[in-house]
Tab-separated table of C-alpha atoms in Angstrom:
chain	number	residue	atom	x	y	z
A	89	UNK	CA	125.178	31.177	-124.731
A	90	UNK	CA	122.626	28.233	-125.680
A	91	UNK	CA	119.201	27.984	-124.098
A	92	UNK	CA	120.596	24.786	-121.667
A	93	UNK	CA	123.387	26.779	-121.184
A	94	UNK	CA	121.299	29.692	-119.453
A	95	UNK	CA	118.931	27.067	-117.560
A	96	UNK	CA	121.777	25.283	-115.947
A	97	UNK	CA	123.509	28.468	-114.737
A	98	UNK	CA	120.309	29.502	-113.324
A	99	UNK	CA	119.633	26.630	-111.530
A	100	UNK	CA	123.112	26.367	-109.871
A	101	UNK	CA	122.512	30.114	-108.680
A	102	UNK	CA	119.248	29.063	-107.507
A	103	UNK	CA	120.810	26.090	-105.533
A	104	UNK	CA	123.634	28.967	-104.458
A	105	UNK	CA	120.683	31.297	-102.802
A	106	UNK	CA	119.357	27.803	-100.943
A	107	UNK	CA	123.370	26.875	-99.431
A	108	UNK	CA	124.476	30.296	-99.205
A	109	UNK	CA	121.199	32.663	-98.200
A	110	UNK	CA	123.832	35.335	-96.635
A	111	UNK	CA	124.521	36.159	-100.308
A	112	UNK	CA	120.959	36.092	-101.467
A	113	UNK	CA	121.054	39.832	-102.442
A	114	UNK	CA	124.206	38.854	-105.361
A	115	UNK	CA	122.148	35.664	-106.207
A	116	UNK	CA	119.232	37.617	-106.914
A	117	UNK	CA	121.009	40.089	-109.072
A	118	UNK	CA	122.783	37.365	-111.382
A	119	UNK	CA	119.219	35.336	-111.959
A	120	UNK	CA	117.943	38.472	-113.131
A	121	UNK	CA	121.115	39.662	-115.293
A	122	UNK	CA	120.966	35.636	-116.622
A	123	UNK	CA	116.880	35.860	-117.620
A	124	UNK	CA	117.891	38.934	-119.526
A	125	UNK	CA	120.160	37.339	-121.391
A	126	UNK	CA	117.489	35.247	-122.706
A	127	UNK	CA	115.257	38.593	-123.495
A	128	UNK	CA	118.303	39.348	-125.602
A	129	UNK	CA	119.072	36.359	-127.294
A	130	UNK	CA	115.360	36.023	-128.148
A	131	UNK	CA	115.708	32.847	-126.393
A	132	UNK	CA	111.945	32.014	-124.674
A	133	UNK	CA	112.095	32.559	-120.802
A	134	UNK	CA	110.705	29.133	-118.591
A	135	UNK	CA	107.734	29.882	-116.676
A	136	UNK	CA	109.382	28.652	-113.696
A	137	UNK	CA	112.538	31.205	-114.260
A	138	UNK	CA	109.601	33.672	-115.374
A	139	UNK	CA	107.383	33.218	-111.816
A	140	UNK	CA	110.805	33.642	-109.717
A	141	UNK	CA	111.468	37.179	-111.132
A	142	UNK	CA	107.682	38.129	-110.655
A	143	UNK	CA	108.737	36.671	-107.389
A	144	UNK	CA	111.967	39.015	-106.872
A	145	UNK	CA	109.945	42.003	-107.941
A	146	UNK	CA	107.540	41.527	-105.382
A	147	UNK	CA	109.709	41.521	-102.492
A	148	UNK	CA	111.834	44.121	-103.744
A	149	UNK	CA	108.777	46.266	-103.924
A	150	UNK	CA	107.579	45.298	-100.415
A	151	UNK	CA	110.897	46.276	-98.628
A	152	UNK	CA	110.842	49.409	-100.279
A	153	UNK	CA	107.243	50.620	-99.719
């Protein structure tokens, strides 16, 4: 998949978690399975896509401690 590819399949999950927050858990999963794709294509991660996963990881962390 190209690098636009990946960044416009992000952003319409991101606009899915905004219209559909009841499946924000699924969302959440498929950003982060979509950013690794870029790990593994060597493709460079946006800062924006980089500062929602921090994001994600923070959360996750703080409804499981």
């Amino acid at each position: 998949m190209s690098f636009e590819t990946l960044k416009a399949s992000i952003s319409l999950l991101l606009d899915q978690m905004v219209n559909q927050p009841e499946d924000a858990h699924q969302i959440e999963e498929s950003i982060r399975e979509k950013i690794a794709e870029f790990r593994s294509l060597g493709l460079p991660v946006p800062e924006d896509f980089k500062s929602f996963e921090a994001s994600l990881s923070r959360d996750l962390a703080r409804h499981r401690g």
